[in-house]
Coordinates of C-alpha atoms and ligand atoms in Angstrom, one line a residue:
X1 CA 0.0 0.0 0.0
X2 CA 1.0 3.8 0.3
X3 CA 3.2 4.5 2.4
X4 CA 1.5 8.2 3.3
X5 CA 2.0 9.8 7.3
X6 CA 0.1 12.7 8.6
X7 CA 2.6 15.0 10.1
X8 CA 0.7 18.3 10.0
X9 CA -2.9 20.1 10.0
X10 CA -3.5 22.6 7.5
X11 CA -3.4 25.7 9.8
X12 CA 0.6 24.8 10.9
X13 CA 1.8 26.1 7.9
X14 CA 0.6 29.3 7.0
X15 CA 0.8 30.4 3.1
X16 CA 4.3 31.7 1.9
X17 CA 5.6 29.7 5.0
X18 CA 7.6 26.5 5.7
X19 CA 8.0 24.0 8.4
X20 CA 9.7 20.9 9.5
X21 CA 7.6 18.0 11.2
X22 CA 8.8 14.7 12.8
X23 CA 8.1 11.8 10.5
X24 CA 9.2 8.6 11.8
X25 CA 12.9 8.7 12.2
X26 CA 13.4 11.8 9.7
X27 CA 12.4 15.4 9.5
X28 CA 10.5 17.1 6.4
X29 CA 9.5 20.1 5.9
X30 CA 6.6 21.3 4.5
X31 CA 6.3 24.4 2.2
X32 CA 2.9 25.8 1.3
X33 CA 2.8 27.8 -1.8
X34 CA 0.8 29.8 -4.0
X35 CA 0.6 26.6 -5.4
X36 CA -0.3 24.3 -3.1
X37 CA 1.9 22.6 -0.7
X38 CA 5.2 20.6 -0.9
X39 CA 7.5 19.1 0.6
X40 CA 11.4 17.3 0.7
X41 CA 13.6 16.2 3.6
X42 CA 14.5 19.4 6.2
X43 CA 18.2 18.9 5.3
X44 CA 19.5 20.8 3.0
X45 CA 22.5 19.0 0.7
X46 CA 24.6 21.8 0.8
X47 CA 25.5 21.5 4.3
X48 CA 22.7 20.2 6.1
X49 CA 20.9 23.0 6.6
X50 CA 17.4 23.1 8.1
X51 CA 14.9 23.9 5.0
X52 CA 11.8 24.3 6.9
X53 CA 13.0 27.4 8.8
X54 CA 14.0 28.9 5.7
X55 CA 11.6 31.9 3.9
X56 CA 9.4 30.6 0.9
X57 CA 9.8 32.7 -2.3
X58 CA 7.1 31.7 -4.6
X59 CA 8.0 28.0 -5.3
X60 CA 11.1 28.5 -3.6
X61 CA 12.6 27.4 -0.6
X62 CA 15.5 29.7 0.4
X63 CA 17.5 28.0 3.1
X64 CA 18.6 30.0 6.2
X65 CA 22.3 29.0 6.3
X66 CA 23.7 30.2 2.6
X67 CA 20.6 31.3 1.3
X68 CA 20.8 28.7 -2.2
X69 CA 17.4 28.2 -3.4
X70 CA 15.8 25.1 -4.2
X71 CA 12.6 24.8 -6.6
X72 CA 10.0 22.9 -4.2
X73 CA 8.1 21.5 -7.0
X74 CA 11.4 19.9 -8.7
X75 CA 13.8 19.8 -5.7
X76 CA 16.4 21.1 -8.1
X77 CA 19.0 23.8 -6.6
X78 CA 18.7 26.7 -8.2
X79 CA 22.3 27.9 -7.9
X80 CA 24.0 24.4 -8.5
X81 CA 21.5 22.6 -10.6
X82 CA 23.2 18.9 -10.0
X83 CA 22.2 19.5 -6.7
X84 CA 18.9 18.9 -5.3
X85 CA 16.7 18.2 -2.3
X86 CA 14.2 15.2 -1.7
X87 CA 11.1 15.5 -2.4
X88 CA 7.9 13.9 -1.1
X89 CA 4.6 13.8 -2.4
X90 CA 1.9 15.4 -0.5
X91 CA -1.6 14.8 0.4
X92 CA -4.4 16.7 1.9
X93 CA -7.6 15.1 3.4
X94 CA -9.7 17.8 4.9
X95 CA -7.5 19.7 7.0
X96 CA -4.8 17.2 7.1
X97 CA -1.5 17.3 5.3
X98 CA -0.3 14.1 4.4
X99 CA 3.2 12.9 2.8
X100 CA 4.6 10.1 1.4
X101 CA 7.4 9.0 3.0
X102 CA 9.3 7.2 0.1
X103 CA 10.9 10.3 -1.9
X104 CA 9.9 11.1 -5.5
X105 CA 12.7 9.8 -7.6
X106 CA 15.3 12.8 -8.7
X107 CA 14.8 13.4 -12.5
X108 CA 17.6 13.7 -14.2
X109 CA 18.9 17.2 -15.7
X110 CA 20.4 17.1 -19.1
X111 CA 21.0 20.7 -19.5
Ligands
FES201 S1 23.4 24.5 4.2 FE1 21.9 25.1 2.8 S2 22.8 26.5 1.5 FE2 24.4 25.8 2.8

């Protein structure tokens, strides 16, 4: 079956914000957009950084330590475009945010 965890109600995560939640034995953050919401693993694979205290730019997620961006839809770095964060699909069901917690697979950039 899925493999889908609710680890936040709607109303945690304000629009243009971001947040990390305990999920199991990692941490994800969650970003809600214009868009929608979205969401990767709080580490950020620059240096670890933690992405869900960082500032949401449209679908952007800035993070706090060095400020590179990552795109929250793709998970690809902005500034180093090899790079890119884990993504996880997300569900809502009513007021609950859901997310899977088996990452989308990275797609590959041929640039
Ligand atoms: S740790 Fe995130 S940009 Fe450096």
């Amino acid at each position: 079956m899925d493999d889908f965890l609710e680890i936040a109600n709607i109303a945690d995560i304000p629009p243009g914000r971001a947040r990390a939640f305990d999920a199991g034995d990692r941490k994800i953050a969650v970003y809600h957009t214009a868009n929608g919401f979205y969401a990767s693993d709080n580490s950020c694979p620059h240096r670890g950084g933690p992405l869900g205290e960082g500032d949401v730019i449209g679908n952007e997620i800035v993070c706090p330590w060095h400020l590179w961006g990552f795109d929250v839809q793709t998970g690809v770095c902005l500034a180093v475009p090899s790079l890119h964060i884990q993504t996880h699909e997300v569900r809502l069901d009513g007021e609950r945010v859901l997310v899977r917690l088996t990452p989308v697979p990275a797609t590959t950039e041929s640039l």
